[in-house]
Coordinates of N, CA and C in Angstrom, one line a residue:
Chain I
X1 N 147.4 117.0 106.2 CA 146.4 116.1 106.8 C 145.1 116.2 106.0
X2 N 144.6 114.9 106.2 CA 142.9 115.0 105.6 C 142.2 116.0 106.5
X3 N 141.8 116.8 105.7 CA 140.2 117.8 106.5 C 139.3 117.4 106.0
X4 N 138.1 117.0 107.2 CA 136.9 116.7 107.1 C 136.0 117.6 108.0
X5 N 135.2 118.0 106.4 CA 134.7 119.3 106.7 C 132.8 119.0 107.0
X6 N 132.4 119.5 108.2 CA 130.9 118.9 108.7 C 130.2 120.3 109.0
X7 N 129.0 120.3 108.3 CA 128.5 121.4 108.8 C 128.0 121.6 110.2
X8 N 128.3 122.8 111.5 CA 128.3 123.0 112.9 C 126.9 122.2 113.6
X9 N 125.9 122.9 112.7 CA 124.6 122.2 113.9 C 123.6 121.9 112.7
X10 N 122.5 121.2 113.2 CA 121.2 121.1 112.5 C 120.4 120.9 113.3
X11 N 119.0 121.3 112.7 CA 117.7 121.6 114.0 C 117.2 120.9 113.1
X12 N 116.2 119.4 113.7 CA 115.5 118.7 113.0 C 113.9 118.4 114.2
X13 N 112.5 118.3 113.6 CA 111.6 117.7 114.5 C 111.8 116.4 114.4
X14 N 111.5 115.9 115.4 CA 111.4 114.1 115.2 C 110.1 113.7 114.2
X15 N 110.6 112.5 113.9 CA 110.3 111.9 112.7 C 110.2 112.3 111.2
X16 N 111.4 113.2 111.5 CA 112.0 113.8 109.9 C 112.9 113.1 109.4
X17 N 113.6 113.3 108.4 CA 114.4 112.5 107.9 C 115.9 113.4 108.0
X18 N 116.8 113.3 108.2 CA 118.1 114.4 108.4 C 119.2 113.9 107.9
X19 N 120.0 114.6 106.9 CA 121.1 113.9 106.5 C 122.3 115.0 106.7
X20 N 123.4 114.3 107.0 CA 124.8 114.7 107.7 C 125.9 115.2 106.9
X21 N 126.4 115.9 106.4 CA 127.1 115.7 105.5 C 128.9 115.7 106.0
X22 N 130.2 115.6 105.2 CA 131.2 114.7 105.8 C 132.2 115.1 104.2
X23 N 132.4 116.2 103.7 CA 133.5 116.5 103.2 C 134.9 116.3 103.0
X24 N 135.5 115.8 102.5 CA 137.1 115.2 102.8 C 138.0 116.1 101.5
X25 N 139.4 116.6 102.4 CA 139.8 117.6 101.5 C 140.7 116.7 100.8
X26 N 141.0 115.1 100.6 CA 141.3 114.3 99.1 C 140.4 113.0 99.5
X27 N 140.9 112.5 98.6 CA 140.0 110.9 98.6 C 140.2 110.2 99.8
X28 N 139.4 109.6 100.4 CA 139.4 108.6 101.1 C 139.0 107.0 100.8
X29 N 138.9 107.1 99.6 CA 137.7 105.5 99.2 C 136.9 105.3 99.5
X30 N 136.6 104.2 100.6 CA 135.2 104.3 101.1 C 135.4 104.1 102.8
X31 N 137.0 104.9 103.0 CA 137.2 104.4 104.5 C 136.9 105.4 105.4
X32 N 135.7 106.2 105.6 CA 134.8 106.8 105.7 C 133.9 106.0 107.1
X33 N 134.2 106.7 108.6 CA 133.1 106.0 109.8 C 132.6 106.8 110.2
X34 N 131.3 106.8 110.9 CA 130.3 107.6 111.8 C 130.1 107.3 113.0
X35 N 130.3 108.1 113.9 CA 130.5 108.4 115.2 C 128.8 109.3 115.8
X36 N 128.3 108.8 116.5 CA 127.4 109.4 117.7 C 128.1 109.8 119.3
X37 N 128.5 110.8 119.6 CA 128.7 111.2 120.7 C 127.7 112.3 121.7
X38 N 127.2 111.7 122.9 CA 126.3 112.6 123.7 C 127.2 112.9 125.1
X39 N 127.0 113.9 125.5 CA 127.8 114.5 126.5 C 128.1 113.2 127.8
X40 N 129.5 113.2 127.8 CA 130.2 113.1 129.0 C 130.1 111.6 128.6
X41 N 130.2 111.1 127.6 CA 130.1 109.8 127.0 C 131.3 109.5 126.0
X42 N 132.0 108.2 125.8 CA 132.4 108.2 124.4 C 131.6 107.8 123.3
X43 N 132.2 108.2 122.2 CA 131.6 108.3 121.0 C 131.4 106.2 121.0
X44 N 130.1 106.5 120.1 CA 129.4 105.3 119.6 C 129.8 105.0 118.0
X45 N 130.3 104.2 117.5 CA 130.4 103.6 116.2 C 128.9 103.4 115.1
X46 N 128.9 104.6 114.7 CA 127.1 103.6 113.5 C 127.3 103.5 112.2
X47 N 128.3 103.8 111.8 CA 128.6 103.3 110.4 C 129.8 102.7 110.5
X48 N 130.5 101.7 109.5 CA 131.8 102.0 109.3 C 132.0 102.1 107.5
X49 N 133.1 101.7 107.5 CA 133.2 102.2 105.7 C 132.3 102.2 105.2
X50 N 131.3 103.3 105.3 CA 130.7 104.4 104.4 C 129.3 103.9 104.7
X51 N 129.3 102.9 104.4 CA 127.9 102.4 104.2 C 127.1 101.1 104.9
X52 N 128.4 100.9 106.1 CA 128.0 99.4 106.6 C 127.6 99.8 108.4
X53 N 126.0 99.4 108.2 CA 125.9 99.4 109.8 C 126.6 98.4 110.9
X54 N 126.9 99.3 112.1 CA 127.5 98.8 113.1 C 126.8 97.8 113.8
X55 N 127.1 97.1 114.9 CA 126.4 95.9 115.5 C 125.5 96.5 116.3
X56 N 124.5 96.4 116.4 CA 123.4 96.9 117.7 C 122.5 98.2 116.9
X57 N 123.2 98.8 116.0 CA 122.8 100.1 115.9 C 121.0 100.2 114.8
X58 N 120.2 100.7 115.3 CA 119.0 100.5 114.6 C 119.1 101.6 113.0
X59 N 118.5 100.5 112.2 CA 118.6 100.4 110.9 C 117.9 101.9 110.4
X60 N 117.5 102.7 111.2 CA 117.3 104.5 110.9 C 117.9 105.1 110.5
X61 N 119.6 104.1 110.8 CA 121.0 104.7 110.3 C 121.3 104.5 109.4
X62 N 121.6 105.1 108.4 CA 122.2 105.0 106.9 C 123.4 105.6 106.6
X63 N 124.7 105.2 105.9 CA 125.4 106.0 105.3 C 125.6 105.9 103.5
X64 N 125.9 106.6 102.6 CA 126.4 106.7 101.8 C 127.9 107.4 101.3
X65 N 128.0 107.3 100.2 CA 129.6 108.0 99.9 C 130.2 107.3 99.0
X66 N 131.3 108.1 98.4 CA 132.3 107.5 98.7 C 133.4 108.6 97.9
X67 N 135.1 108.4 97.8 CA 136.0 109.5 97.6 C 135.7 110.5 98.2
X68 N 135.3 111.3 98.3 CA 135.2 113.0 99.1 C 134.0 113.4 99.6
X69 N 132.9 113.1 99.4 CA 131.2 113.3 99.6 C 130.8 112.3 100.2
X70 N 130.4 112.1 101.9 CA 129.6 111.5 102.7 C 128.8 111.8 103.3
X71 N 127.4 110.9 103.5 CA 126.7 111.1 104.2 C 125.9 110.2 105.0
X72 N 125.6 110.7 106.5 CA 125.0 110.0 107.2 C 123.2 110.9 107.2
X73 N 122.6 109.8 107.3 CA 120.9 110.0 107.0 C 120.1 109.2 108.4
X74 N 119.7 109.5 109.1 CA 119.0 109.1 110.1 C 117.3 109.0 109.9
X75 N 116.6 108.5 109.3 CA 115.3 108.1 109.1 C 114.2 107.6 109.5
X76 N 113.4 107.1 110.3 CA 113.1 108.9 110.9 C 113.9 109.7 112.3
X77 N 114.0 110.4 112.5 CA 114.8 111.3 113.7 C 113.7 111.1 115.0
X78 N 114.9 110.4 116.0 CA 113.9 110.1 117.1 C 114.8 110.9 118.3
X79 N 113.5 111.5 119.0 CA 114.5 112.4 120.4 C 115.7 111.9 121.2
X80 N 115.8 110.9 121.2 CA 117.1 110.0 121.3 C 118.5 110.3 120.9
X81 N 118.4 111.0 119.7 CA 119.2 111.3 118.6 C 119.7 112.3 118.6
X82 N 119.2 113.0 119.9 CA 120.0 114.7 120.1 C 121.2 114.2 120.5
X83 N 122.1 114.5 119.5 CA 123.8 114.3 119.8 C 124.3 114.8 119.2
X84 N 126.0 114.6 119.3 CA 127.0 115.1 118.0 C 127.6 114.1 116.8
X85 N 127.3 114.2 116.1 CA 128.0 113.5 115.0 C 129.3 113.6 114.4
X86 N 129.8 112.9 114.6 CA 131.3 112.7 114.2 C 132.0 111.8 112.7
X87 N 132.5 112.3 111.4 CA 132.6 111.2 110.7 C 134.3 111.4 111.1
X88 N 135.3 110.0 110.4 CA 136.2 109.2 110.4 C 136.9 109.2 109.5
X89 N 137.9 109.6 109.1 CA 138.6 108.8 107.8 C 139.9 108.4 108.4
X90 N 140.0 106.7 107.6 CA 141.7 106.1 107.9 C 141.8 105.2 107.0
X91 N 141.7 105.8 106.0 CA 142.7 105.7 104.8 C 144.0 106.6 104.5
X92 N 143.9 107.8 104.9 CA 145.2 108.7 104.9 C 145.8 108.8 105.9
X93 N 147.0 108.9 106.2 CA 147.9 109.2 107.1 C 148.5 111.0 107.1
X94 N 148.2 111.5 108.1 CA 147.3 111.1 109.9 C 145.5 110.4 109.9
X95 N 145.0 109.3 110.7 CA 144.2 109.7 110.2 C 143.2 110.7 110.6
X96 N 141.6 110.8 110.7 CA 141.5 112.5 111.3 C 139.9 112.2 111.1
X97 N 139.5 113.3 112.3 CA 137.9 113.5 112.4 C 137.4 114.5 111.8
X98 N 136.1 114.9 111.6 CA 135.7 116.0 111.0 C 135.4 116.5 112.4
X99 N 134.7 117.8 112.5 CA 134.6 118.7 113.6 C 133.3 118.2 114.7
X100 N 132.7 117.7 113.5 CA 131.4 117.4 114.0 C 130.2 117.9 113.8
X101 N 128.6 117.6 114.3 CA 127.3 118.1 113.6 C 126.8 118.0 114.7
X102 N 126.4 118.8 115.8 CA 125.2 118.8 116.7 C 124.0 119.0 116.3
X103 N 123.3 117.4 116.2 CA 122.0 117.4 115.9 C 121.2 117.6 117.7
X104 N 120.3 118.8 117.1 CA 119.2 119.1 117.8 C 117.5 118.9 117.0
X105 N 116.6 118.4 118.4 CA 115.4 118.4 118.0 C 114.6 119.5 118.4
X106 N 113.4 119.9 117.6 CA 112.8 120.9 117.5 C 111.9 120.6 119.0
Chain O
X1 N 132.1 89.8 126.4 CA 132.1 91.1 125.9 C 133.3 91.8 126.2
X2 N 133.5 92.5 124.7 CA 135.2 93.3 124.6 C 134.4 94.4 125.5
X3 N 136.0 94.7 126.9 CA 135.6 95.9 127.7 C 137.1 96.6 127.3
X4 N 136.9 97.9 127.7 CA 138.3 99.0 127.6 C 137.8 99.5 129.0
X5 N 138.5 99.2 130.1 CA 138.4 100.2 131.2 C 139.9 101.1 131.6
X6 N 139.6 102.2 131.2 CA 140.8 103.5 131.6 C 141.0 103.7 133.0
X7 N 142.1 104.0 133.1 CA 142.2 104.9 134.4 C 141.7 105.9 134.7
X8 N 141.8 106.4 136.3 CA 141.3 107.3 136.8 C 141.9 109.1 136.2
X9 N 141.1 109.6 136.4 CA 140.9 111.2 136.1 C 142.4 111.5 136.9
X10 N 143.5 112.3 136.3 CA 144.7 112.6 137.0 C 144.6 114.0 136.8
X11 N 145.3 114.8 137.3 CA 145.7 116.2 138.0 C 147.6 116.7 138.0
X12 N 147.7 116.9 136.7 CA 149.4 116.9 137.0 C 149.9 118.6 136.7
X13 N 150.7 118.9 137.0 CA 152.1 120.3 136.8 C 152.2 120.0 135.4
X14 N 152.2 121.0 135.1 CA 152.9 121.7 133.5 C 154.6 121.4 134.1
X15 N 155.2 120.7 132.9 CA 156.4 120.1 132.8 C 156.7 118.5 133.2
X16 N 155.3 118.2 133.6 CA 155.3 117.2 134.2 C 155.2 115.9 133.2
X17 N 155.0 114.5 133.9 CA 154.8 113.9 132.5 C 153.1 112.7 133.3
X18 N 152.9 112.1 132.8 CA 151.2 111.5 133.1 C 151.7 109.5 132.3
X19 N 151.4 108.6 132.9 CA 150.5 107.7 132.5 C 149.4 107.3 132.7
X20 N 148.6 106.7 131.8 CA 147.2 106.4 131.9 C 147.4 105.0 130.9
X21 N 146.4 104.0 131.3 CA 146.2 102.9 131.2 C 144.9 102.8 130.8
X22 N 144.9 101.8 129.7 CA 143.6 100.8 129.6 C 143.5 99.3 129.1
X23 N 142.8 98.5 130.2 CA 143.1 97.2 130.3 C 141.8 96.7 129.6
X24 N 142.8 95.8 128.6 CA 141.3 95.1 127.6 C 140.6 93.7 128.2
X25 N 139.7 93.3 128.2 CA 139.5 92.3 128.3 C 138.1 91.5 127.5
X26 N 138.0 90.5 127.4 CA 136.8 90.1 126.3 C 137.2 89.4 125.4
X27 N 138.6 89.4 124.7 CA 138.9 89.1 123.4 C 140.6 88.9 123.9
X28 N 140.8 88.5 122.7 CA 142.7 88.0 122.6 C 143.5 89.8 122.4
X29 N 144.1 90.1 123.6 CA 144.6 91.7 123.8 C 145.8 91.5 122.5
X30 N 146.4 90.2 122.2 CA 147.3 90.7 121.1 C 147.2 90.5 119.8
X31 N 145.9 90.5 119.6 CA 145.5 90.5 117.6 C 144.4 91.7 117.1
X32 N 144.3 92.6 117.8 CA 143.8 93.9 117.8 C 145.0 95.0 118.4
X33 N 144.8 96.0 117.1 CA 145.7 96.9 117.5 C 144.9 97.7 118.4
X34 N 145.5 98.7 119.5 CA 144.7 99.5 120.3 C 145.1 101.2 119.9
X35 N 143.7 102.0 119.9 CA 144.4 103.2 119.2 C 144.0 104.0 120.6
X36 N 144.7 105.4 120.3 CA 144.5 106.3 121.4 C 143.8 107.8 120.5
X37 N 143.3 108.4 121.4 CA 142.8 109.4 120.5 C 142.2 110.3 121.7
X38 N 142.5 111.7 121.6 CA 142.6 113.1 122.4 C 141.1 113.7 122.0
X39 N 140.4 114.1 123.3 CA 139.2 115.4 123.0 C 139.5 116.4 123.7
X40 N 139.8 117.6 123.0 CA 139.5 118.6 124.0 C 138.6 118.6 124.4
X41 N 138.1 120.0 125.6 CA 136.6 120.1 126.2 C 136.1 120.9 124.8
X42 N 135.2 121.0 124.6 CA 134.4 121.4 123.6 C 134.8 121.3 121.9
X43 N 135.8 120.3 122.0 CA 136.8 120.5 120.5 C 136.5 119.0 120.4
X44 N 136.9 119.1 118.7 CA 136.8 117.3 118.2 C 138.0 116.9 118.8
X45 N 138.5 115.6 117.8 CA 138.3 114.2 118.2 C 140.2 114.3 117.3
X46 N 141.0 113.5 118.1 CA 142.6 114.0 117.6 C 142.9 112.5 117.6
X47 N 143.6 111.7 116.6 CA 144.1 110.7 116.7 C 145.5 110.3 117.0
X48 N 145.9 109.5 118.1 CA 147.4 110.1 118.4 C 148.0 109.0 117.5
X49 N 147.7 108.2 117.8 CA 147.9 106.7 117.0 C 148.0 105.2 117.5
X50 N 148.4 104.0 117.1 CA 148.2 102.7 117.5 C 149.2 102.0 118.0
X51 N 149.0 100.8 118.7 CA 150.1 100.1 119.0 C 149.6 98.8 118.7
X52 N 150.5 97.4 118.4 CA 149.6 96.2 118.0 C 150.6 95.4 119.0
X53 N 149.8 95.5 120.2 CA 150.2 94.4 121.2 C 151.1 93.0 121.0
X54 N 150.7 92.6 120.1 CA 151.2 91.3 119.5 C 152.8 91.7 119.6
X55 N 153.0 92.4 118.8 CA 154.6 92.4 118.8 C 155.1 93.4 119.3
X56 N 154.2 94.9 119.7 CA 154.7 96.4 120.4 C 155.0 97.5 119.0
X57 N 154.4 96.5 118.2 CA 154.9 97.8 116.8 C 153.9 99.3 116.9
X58 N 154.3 100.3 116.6 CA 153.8 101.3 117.0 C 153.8 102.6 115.3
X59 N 152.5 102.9 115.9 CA 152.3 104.2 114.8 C 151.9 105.4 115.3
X60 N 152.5 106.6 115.1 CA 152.0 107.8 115.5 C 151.6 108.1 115.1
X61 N 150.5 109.7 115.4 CA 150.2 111.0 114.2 C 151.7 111.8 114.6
X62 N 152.3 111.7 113.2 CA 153.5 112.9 113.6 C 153.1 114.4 114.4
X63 N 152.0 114.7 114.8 CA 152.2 116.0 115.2 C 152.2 115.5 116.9
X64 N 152.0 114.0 117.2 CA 151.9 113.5 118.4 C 153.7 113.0 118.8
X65 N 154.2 112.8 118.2 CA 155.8 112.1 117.9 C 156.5 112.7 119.2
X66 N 157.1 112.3 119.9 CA 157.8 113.0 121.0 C 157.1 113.5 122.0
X67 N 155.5 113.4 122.0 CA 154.5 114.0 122.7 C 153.9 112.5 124.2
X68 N 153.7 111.6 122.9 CA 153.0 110.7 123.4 C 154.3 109.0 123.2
X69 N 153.8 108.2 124.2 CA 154.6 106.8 124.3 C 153.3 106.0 124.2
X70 N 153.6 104.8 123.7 CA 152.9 103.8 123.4 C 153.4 102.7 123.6
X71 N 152.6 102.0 125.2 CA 153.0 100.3 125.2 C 152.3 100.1 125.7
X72 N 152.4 98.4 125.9 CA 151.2 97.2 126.1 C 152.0 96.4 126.7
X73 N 151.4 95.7 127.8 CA 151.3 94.5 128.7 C 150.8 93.8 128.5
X74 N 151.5 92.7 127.5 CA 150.7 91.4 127.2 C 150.0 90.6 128.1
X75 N 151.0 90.7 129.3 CA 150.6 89.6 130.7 C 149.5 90.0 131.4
X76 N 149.1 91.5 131.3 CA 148.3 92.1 131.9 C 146.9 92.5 130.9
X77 N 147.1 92.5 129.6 CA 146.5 92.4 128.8 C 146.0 94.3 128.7
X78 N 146.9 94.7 129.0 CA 146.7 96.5 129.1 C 147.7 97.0 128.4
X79 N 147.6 98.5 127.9 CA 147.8 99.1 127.3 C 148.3 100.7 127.5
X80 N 149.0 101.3 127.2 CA 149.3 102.3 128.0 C 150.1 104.0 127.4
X81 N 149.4 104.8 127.6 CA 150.1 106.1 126.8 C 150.7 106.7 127.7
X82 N 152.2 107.1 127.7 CA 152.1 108.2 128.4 C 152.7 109.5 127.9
X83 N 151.9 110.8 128.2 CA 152.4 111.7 127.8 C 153.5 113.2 128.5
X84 N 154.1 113.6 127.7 CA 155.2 114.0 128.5 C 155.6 115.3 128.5
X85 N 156.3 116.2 129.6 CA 156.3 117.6 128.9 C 154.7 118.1 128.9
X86 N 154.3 117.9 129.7 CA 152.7 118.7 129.5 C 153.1 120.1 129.7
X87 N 151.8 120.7 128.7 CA 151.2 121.8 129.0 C 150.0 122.0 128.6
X88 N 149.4 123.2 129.2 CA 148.0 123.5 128.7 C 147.1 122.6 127.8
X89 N 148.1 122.6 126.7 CA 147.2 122.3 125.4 C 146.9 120.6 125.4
X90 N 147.8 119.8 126.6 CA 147.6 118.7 126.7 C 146.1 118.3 128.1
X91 N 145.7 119.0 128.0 CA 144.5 119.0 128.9 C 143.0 118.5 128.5
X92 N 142.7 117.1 128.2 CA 142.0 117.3 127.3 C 141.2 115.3 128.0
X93 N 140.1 115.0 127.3 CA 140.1 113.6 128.0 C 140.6 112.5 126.8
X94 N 141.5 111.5 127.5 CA 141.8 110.8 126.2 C 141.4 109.4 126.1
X95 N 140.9 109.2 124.9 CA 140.2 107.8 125.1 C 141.6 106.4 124.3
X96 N 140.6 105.1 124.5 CA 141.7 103.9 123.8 C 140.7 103.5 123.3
X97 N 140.7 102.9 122.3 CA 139.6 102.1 121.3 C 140.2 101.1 120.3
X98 N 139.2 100.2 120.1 CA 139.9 99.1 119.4 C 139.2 99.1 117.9
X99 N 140.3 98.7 117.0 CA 139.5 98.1 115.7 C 140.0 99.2 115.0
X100 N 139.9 98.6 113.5 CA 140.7 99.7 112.2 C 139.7 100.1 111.7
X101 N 138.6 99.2 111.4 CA 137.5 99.9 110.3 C 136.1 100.4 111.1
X102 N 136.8 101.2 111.9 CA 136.1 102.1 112.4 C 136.0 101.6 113.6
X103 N 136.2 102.5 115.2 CA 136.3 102.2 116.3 C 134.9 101.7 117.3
X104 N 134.9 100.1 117.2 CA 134.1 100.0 117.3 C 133.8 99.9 118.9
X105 N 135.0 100.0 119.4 CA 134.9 99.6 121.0 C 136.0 100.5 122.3
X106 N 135.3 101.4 123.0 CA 135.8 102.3 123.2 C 136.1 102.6 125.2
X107 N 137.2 102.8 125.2 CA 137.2 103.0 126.7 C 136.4 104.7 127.2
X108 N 136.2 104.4 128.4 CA 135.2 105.5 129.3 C 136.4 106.5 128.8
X109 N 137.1 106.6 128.7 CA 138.0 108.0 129.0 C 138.7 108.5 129.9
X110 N 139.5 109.1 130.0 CA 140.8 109.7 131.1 C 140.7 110.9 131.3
X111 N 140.0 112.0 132.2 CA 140.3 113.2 131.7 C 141.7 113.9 132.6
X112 N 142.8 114.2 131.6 CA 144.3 114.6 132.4 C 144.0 116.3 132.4
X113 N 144.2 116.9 133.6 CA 144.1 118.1 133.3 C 145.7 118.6 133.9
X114 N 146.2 119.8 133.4 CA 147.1 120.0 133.4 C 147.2 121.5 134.1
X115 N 148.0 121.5 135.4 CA 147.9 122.7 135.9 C 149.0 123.5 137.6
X116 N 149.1 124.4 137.4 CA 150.1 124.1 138.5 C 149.3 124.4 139.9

């Protein structure tokens, strides 16, 4: 299976800039999504392949990537934003999540 | 607007087996495949796999294979896992979500706990 590998937490103050990162143990292309999840919620869609914002989602959200190195970038970090981040890949079969990134604010 | 509403929170026996349901509504239920996908409590995100209403064709994650069923009610426009042989490790909330390039639309979730 694809491993996608996320580093555990980040501590950011609001209106910083914070970027996500989203390791994949082979290529994925660019089939690469980003997930916001806050407790007792399901997860929110804000990227999809790699780089394309989702409908609704404000333009703070950024992704890049592509093959094995992704990232999500949130610009500026608003208290809102305390959550877990989730990236996606489904280009390989199984497809599979990374562990995830609980972003906290200072 | 595309809705996914799941069933209610169940309570089942180890050995036992569970369905849970989620009925789409908003959009055409058979030209969207519907995926399912497992959270433990404090653990990511497990993709079990899809079903494409339209015709009932079905994909698993093999480590899911014999674990989980997958079908859909066209007339009813719902969709449906059930899983079988529980134990412990199947305790977990499971959601349905629609769309391939990336899940854009997601049911509240089911949480099945498993216990005697």
């Amino acid at each position: 299976d694809t491993v996608l590998t996320q580093s555990p937490a980040l501590a950011v103050s609001p209106g910083e800039r914070v970027s996500i990162s989203c390791r994949a143990s082979e290529g994925v292309n660019s089939y690469m999504h980003w997930y916001q999840q806050k407790p007792g919620q399901q997860p929110k869609l804000l990227i999809y392949k790699a780089s394309n914002l989702a409908s609704g989602v404000p333009a703070r959200f950024s992704g890049s990537g592509s093959g094995t190195d992704f990232t999500l970038t949130i610009d500026p970090v608003e208290a809102d934003d305390t959550a877990t981040y989730f990236c996606q890949q489904s280009w390989n079969d199984p497809w599979t999540f990374g562990g995830g990134t609980k972003l906290e604010l200072k | 607007q595309v809705q996914l509403q799941q069933s209610g929170a169940e309570l089942v026996k180890p050995g036992s087996s569970v369905k849970i349901s989620c009925k789409a509504s908003g959009y055409t239920f058979t030209s969207y495949d519907m995926h399912w996908i497992k959270q433990q409590p404090g653990n990511g995100l497990e993709w079990i796999g899809w079903i494409y209403p339209g015709n009932g064709n079905t994909k698993y994650n093999q480590k899911f294979n014999g674990k989980a069923t997958l079908t859909a009610d066209k007339s009813s426009s719902t969709a449906y896992m059930q899983l079988s042989s529980l134990t412990s490790e199947d305790s977990a909330v499971y959601f349905c979500a629609r769309d391939r390039g990336g899940f854009a639309y997601w049911g509240q979730g089911t949480l099945v706990t498993v216990s005697s």
